XYZ file of N, CA and C in Angstrom:
525
model
N 98.852 28.343 48.962
C 97.710 29.238 49.221
C 96.967 28.733 50.351
N 96.627 29.650 51.318
C 95.802 29.455 52.408
C 94.329 29.427 52.156
N 93.593 28.898 52.922
C 92.202 29.042 52.788
C 91.666 30.474 52.892
N 90.851 30.855 52.100
C 90.508 32.216 52.055
C 89.508 32.443 53.269
N 89.619 33.583 54.007
C 88.650 33.882 55.135
C 87.523 34.715 54.649
N 86.512 34.398 54.978
C 85.326 35.136 54.518
C 84.945 36.269 55.475
N 84.627 37.504 55.013
C 84.287 38.568 55.724
C 82.722 38.338 55.992
N 82.624 38.471 57.405
C 81.222 38.090 57.634
C 80.591 39.375 58.079
N 79.371 39.652 57.497
C 78.553 40.785 57.755
C 77.797 40.448 59.016
N 77.223 41.499 59.750
C 76.353 41.368 60.721
C 75.234 40.247 60.278
N 74.858 39.480 61.316
C 73.816 38.517 60.928
C 72.448 39.013 60.589
N 71.919 38.839 59.514
C 70.494 39.219 59.187
C 69.471 38.456 59.965
N 69.862 37.221 60.409
C 68.964 36.456 61.151
C 69.921 35.366 61.973
N 69.213 34.966 63.030
C 69.923 34.092 63.858
C 68.922 33.144 64.581
N 69.422 32.260 65.212
C 68.616 31.198 66.103
C 68.207 31.786 67.275
N 66.940 32.131 67.353
C 66.368 32.827 68.651
C 66.158 31.767 69.661
N 66.238 30.512 69.497
C 66.029 29.364 70.539
C 67.336 28.847 71.017
N 68.398 29.412 70.583
C 69.733 28.928 70.981
C 69.923 28.943 72.466
N 69.678 30.188 73.091
C 69.868 30.177 74.596
C 69.091 29.137 75.349
N 67.832 29.140 75.059
C 67.172 28.100 75.696
C 67.674 26.562 75.633
N 67.971 26.271 74.411
C 68.739 24.952 74.193
C 70.044 24.899 74.980
N 70.733 25.904 75.040
C 71.969 25.924 75.748
C 71.902 25.587 77.212
N 70.706 26.321 77.639
C 70.387 26.220 79.241
C 69.996 24.803 79.477
N 69.184 24.144 78.603
C 68.706 22.735 78.616
C 69.877 21.787 78.837
N 70.933 22.043 77.815
C 72.064 21.117 77.847
C 72.835 21.314 79.055
N 73.007 22.426 79.623
C 73.729 22.712 80.960
C 72.843 22.039 82.081
N 71.566 22.195 81.962
C 70.760 21.552 83.063
C 70.806 19.939 82.976
N 70.791 19.330 81.796
C 70.862 17.994 81.647
C 72.212 17.385 82.178
N 73.298 18.129 81.942
C 74.585 17.763 82.332
C 74.726 17.778 83.937
N 74.087 18.925 84.431
C 74.291 19.066 85.886
C 73.267 17.997 86.634
N 72.177 17.848 85.976
C 71.384 16.657 86.774
C 72.109 15.472 86.748
N 72.696 15.115 85.547
C 73.426 13.868 85.564
C 74.506 13.768 86.535
N 75.320 14.976 86.537
C 76.472 14.824 87.589
C 75.680 14.831 89.024
N 74.785 15.419 89.264
C 74.259 15.432 90.588
C 73.811 14.088 91.027
N 73.112 13.395 90.089
C 72.513 12.037 90.400
C 73.646 11.075 90.523
N 74.761 11.191 89.707
C 75.829 10.245 89.833
C 76.483 10.414 91.041
N 76.823 11.584 91.565
C 77.389 12.015 92.782
C 76.502 11.498 93.990
N 75.262 11.770 93.918
C 74.199 11.397 94.907
C 74.243 9.936 95.200
N 74.244 9.025 94.003
C 74.179 7.524 94.070
C 75.491 7.096 94.562
N 76.566 7.768 94.119
C 77.780 7.263 94.692
C 77.992 7.545 96.003
N 77.542 8.684 96.629
C 77.641 9.021 97.929
C 76.775 8.089 98.889
N 75.524 7.829 98.226
C 74.652 6.880 98.955
C 75.237 5.523 99.209
N 75.985 5.075 98.206
C 76.551 3.713 98.182
C 77.892 3.728 99.022
N 78.331 4.780 99.298
C 79.645 5.003 100.182
C 80.792 4.636 99.347
N 80.675 4.928 98.066
C 81.901 4.586 97.031
C 82.460 5.778 96.529
N 82.010 6.922 96.888
C 82.522 8.265 96.239
C 83.902 8.539 96.554
N 84.798 8.580 95.675
C 86.293 9.019 95.870
C 86.548 10.250 94.918
N 87.528 10.912 95.202
C 87.944 12.035 94.337
C 88.149 11.516 92.816
N 88.660 10.434 92.610
C 88.932 9.883 91.341
C 87.452 9.539 90.744
N 86.528 9.011 91.394
C 85.183 8.665 90.931
C 84.516 10.070 90.586
N 84.610 11.054 91.498
C 83.938 12.339 91.232
C 84.518 12.947 90.069
N 85.821 12.810 89.797
C 86.432 13.456 88.536
C 85.913 12.657 87.255
N 85.750 11.443 87.276
C 85.039 10.588 86.234
C 83.621 11.062 85.844
N 82.922 11.276 87.081
C 81.541 11.637 86.903
C 81.516 13.137 86.332
N 82.403 13.986 86.699
C 82.379 15.253 86.097
C 82.764 15.229 84.578
N 83.883 14.316 84.450
C 84.112 14.231 83.049
C 82.960 13.727 82.109
N 82.274 12.729 82.635
C 81.064 12.260 81.861
C 79.976 13.429 81.611
N 79.768 14.167 82.732
C 78.902 15.354 82.593
C 79.328 16.298 81.430
N 80.672 16.653 81.440
C 81.223 17.566 80.476
C 81.053 17.003 79.155
N 81.308 15.665 78.963
C 81.040 14.876 77.706
C 79.674 15.080 77.132
N 78.686 14.952 78.129
C 77.279 15.090 77.665
C 77.005 16.516 77.291
N 77.575 17.361 78.086
C 77.365 18.646 77.787
C 77.871 19.015 76.286
N 78.891 18.566 75.957
C 79.454 18.786 74.439
C 78.584 18.121 73.454
N 77.961 17.020 73.786
C 77.092 16.317 72.846
C 75.887 16.981 72.721
N 75.347 17.578 73.867
C 73.952 18.203 73.706
C 74.033 19.629 73.387
N 75.289 20.422 73.466
C 75.429 21.614 73.206
C 75.010 22.005 71.754
N 73.939 23.042 71.556
C 73.575 23.282 70.351
C 74.409 24.241 69.403
N 74.480 24.090 68.061
C 75.117 24.943 67.273
C 74.413 26.286 67.217
N 75.233 27.385 67.082
C 74.595 28.664 67.147
C 74.616 28.988 65.753
N 73.560 29.080 65.114
C 73.367 29.347 63.606
C 72.905 30.853 63.369
N 73.625 31.449 62.460
C 73.256 32.762 61.999
C 73.475 32.815 60.570
N 72.708 33.841 59.901
C 72.825 33.922 58.415
C 72.841 35.396 58.201
N 73.626 35.751 57.092
C 73.731 37.023 56.515
C 73.383 36.809 54.959
N 73.156 37.636 54.221
C 72.962 37.445 52.770
C 74.312 36.846 52.231
N 74.181 35.696 51.602
C 75.482 34.985 51.187
C 76.170 34.115 52.010
N 75.837 34.143 53.383
C 76.558 33.313 54.265
C 75.612 32.741 55.340
N 76.056 31.443 55.769
C 75.408 30.743 56.900
C 76.564 30.140 57.727
N 76.515 30.644 59.006
C 77.469 30.315 60.043
C 76.899 29.495 61.002
N 77.465 28.223 61.349
C 77.049 27.438 62.378
C 78.271 27.246 63.315
N 78.149 27.910 64.521
C 79.104 27.806 65.528
C 78.910 26.613 66.602
N 79.745 25.619 66.613
C 79.473 24.509 67.517
C 80.543 24.653 68.562
N 80.375 23.715 69.542
C 81.302 23.870 70.744
C 82.873 23.864 70.271
N 83.181 23.038 69.232
C 84.668 22.850 68.992
C 84.998 23.407 67.653
N 84.059 23.855 66.747
C 84.488 24.555 65.562
C 83.343 25.324 64.906
N 83.752 26.135 64.015
C 82.787 27.039 63.344
C 82.788 26.662 61.744
N 81.560 26.462 61.124
C 81.570 26.200 59.879
C 80.823 27.331 59.156
N 81.297 27.745 58.044
C 80.830 28.868 57.325
C 80.527 28.373 55.784
N 79.327 28.593 55.306
C 78.946 28.158 53.964
C 78.442 29.250 53.122
N 78.704 29.376 52.009
C 78.486 30.529 51.059
C 77.046 30.044 50.549
N 75.911 30.567 50.913
C 74.687 29.847 50.585
C 74.223 30.546 49.188
N 74.886 31.564 48.756
C 74.680 32.122 47.405
C 75.371 31.152 46.361
N 76.213 30.264 46.705
C 77.134 29.489 45.936
C 76.790 27.987 46.381
N 75.605 27.587 46.707
C 75.435 26.270 47.120
C 75.587 25.319 45.837
N 76.115 24.093 46.114
C 76.139 23.064 45.020
C 75.267 21.789 45.422
N 75.085 21.688 46.745
C 74.148 20.645 47.092
C 73.556 20.739 48.502
N 72.357 20.420 48.641
C 71.690 20.416 49.909
C 70.970 18.971 50.038
N 71.272 18.356 51.219
C 70.834 17.000 51.328
C 70.405 16.721 52.829
N 69.632 15.667 52.970
C 69.272 15.076 54.282
C 70.201 14.295 54.617
N 70.678 14.282 55.894
C 71.759 13.273 56.451
C 70.848 12.351 57.268
N 70.907 11.068 56.829
C 70.046 10.059 57.760
C 70.909 9.796 59.080
N 70.301 9.350 59.984
C 70.857 8.993 61.182
C 69.868 9.186 62.360
N 70.577 9.179 63.702
C 69.645 9.316 64.765
C 68.919 10.696 64.744
N 69.795 11.650 64.548
C 69.234 13.085 64.455
C 69.344 13.638 63.017
N 68.106 14.053 62.581
C 68.002 14.579 61.185
C 68.771 15.923 61.024
N 69.519 15.789 59.951
C 70.409 17.009 59.609
C 70.350 17.358 58.184
N 70.270 18.671 57.957
C 70.471 19.241 56.661
C 71.834 19.591 56.460
N 72.415 18.931 55.293
C 73.872 19.299 54.973
C 73.979 20.100 53.719
N 74.650 21.404 53.935
C 74.777 22.287 53.025
C 76.195 22.292 52.556
N 76.388 22.239 51.161
C 77.823 22.312 50.518
C 77.973 23.354 49.542
N 78.999 24.155 49.497
C 79.013 25.375 48.718
C 80.164 25.082 47.657
N 80.318 25.818 46.580
C 81.237 25.696 45.492
C 82.811 25.759 45.934
N 83.045 26.224 47.154
C 84.422 26.183 47.527
C 84.754 24.893 48.334
N 83.629 24.156 48.634
C 83.894 22.953 49.311
C 83.593 22.836 50.790
N 83.287 24.068 51.338
C 82.769 24.304 52.660
C 81.474 23.541 52.912
N 81.365 23.013 54.068
C 80.173 22.252 54.387
C 79.670 22.572 55.751
N 78.406 22.512 55.895
C 77.816 22.756 57.418
C 76.547 21.930 57.493
N 76.472 21.375 58.715
C 75.296 20.535 59.023
C 74.492 21.329 60.005
N 73.047 21.383 59.803
C 72.221 21.992 60.842
C 71.087 21.151 61.020
N 70.433 21.357 62.087
C 69.145 20.651 62.413
C 68.150 21.503 61.729
N 67.320 20.848 60.857
C 66.164 21.648 60.257
C 65.251 22.168 61.092
N 65.052 21.839 62.343
C 64.091 22.354 63.220
C 64.607 23.898 63.563
N 65.837 24.250 63.373
C 66.354 25.517 63.485
C 65.583 26.512 62.579
N 65.577 25.978 61.243
C 65.062 26.810 60.228
C 63.419 26.874 60.477
N 62.866 25.748 60.913
C 61.367 25.752 61.097
C 61.116 26.734 62.339
N 61.767 26.881 63.314
C 61.405 27.463 64.473
C 61.859 29.043 64.232
N 62.620 29.233 63.229
C 63.275 30.767 62.953
C 63.024 31.179 61.498
N 61.847 31.494 61.129
C 61.449 31.707 59.743
C 62.181 32.883 59.284
N 62.737 33.889 59.863
C 63.797 34.889 59.244
C 64.948 34.111 58.812
N 65.581 33.167 59.561
C 66.618 32.571 59.168
C 66.453 31.663 57.860
N 65.278 31.052 57.895
C 64.949 30.267 56.694
C 64.830 31.233 55.539
N 64.345 32.370 55.571
C 64.105 33.304 54.444
C 65.340 33.660 53.833
N 66.309 33.897 54.661
C 67.860 34.267 54.230
C 68.242 33.125 53.364
N 68.235 31.877 53.993
C 68.762 30.774 53.329
C 68.015 30.569 52.095
N 66.693 30.531 52.104
C 65.888 30.467 50.886
C 66.129 31.275 49.727
N 66.312 32.493 50.016
C 66.656 33.627 49.063
C 67.920 33.213 48.311
N 68.892 32.986 49.204
C 70.251 32.469 48.635
C 70.328 31.322 47.895
N 69.540 30.252 48.280
C 69.303 29.069 47.537
C 68.785 29.240 46.192
N 67.775 30.131 46.143
C 67.161 30.523 44.847
C 68.192 31.174 43.886
N 69.193 31.980 44.587
C 70.181 32.578 43.691
C 71.047 31.509 43.210
N 71.414 30.509 43.960
C 72.160 29.284 43.541
C 71.558 28.733 42.523
N 70.137 28.488 42.458
C 69.614 27.798 41.423
C 69.666 28.602 40.150
N 69.408 29.942 40.303
C 69.349 30.664 38.954
C 70.806 30.823 38.407
N 71.912 30.828 39.146
C 73.211 30.724 38.709
C 73.596 29.347 38.164
N 72.840 28.327 38.564
C 73.134 27.042 38.136
C 74.288 26.243 38.817
N 74.582 26.729 40.122
C 75.576 25.974 40.985
C 74.831 24.946 41.763
N 73.625 25.086 42.161
C 72.880 24.035 42.908
C 72.418 23.017 42.006
N 73.346 21.908 42.035
C 73.124 20.665 41.293
C 71.999 19.647 41.939
N 72.115 19.622 43.205
C 71.072 18.620 43.718
C 70.735 19.238 45.214
N 69.466 19.182 45.519
C 68.972 19.707 46.619
C 67.662 20.380 46.692
N 67.155 20.715 45.450
C 65.976 21.408 45.409
C 64.846 20.673 46.208
N 64.804 19.321 46.138
C 63.735 18.677 46.878
C 63.916 18.794 48.263
N 65.023 18.837 48.893
C 65.236 18.986 50.244
C 64.848 20.482 50.763
N 65.228 21.367 49.891
C 64.853 22.705 50.138
C 63.286 22.830 50.224
N 62.661 22.274 49.106
C 61.147 22.212 49.057
C 60.579 21.717 50.325
N 61.056 20.531 50.858
C 60.574 19.934 52.132
C 60.743 20.868 53.154
N 61.787 21.514 53.392
C 61.997 22.302 54.505
C 61.057 23.488 54.350
N 60.868 24.053 53.238
C 60.054 25.175 52.926
C 58.516 24.890 53.273
N 58.205 23.574 52.963
C 56.784 23.039 53.355
C 56.651 23.058 54.841
N 57.652 22.670 55.617
C 57.702 22.440 56.974
C 57.556 23.832 57.665
N 58.337 24.769 57.116
C 58.216 26.149 57.686
C 56.957 26.706 57.522
N 56.274 26.596 56.273
C 54.911 27.118 56.034
C 54.029 26.463 56.820
N 54.174 25.267 57.068
C 53.126 24.421 57.931
C 53.183 24.926 59.353
N 54.424 25.148 59.923
C 54.581 25.480 61.292
C 54.135 27.011 61.338
N 54.452 27.804 60.441
C 54.144 29.217 60.538
C 52.518 29.228 60.623
N 51.901 28.654 59.773
C 50.335 28.486 59.726
C 49.900 28.210 61.192
N 50.437 27.069 61.643
C 49.941 26.743 62.905
C 50.144 27.711 63.945
N 51.327 28.358 63.899
C 51.592 29.429 64.880
C 50.519 30.513 64.702
N 50.154 30.925 63.445
C 49.139 31.920 63.316
C 47.745 31.476 63.866
N 47.377 30.172 63.501
C 46.149 29.607 64.038
C 46.090 29.644 65.614
N 47.257 29.251 66.157
C 47.346 29.100 67.753
C 47.051 30.634 68.113
N 47.917 31.549 67.683
C 47.862 33.003 68.184
C 46.411 33.623 67.987
N 45.766 33.140 66.930
C 44.286 33.702 66.675
C 43.236 32.860 67.404
N 43.720 31.762 67.975
C 42.635 31.020 68.696
C 41.888 29.974 67.764
N 42.416 29.786 66.656
C 41.566 29.036 65.643
C 42.204 27.417 65.467
N 42.959 27.214 66.490
C 43.420 25.725 66.479
C 42.430 24.727 66.912
C-alpha cells in the first residue's frame, strides 16, 4: 500500500510575509558571496575553485535561510520548504508541541503520522492562517484525537491576540 495522497483545496489562508522573507534570504546569500569574493580579490587569492567554494557556501546559506511557504485550507496545513513539502491533516491532530532549540518551532502531528514544523511567528503575523488552524484544532479536540498540545495552542492563541491588539492600537495611534 502506498501513502495516500491528499487532495488539496485552494488555500483559505497563506503566509503573506513569505515573499519578503525569501527576498531577505536571497539578499543575505548575495551579500555573503559578494563580501567573500571582494575579500579574496583584495587579498589576491581568488581562483576559480575558491569562487566556486564561495558560491557553494552562499547557496548553502540560502537553503538554510529559505522560509517555508505555509498555507492552510480547512482540514489541511501545507508547509513547502526548499527540499520537501509537508502536509498535515489539522482536523485530525494528535499532538502539537514546542520544539526546543535555536529557533522556536511548533510541531504538528496528525493521526496518519504526518508531521510538519513551522515557525510560530508565521501564525502570529498571519491571523487568517491561525484562525484556520485553530478551528481545525478545536475539531480535533472535540473528536478526541488531540491528546497533547492544548497548552501549546493556547500559548499561540495568546500571542496572536496580543499582537493583533498591538496592531489595532498602533493603527489607531493609541500605542
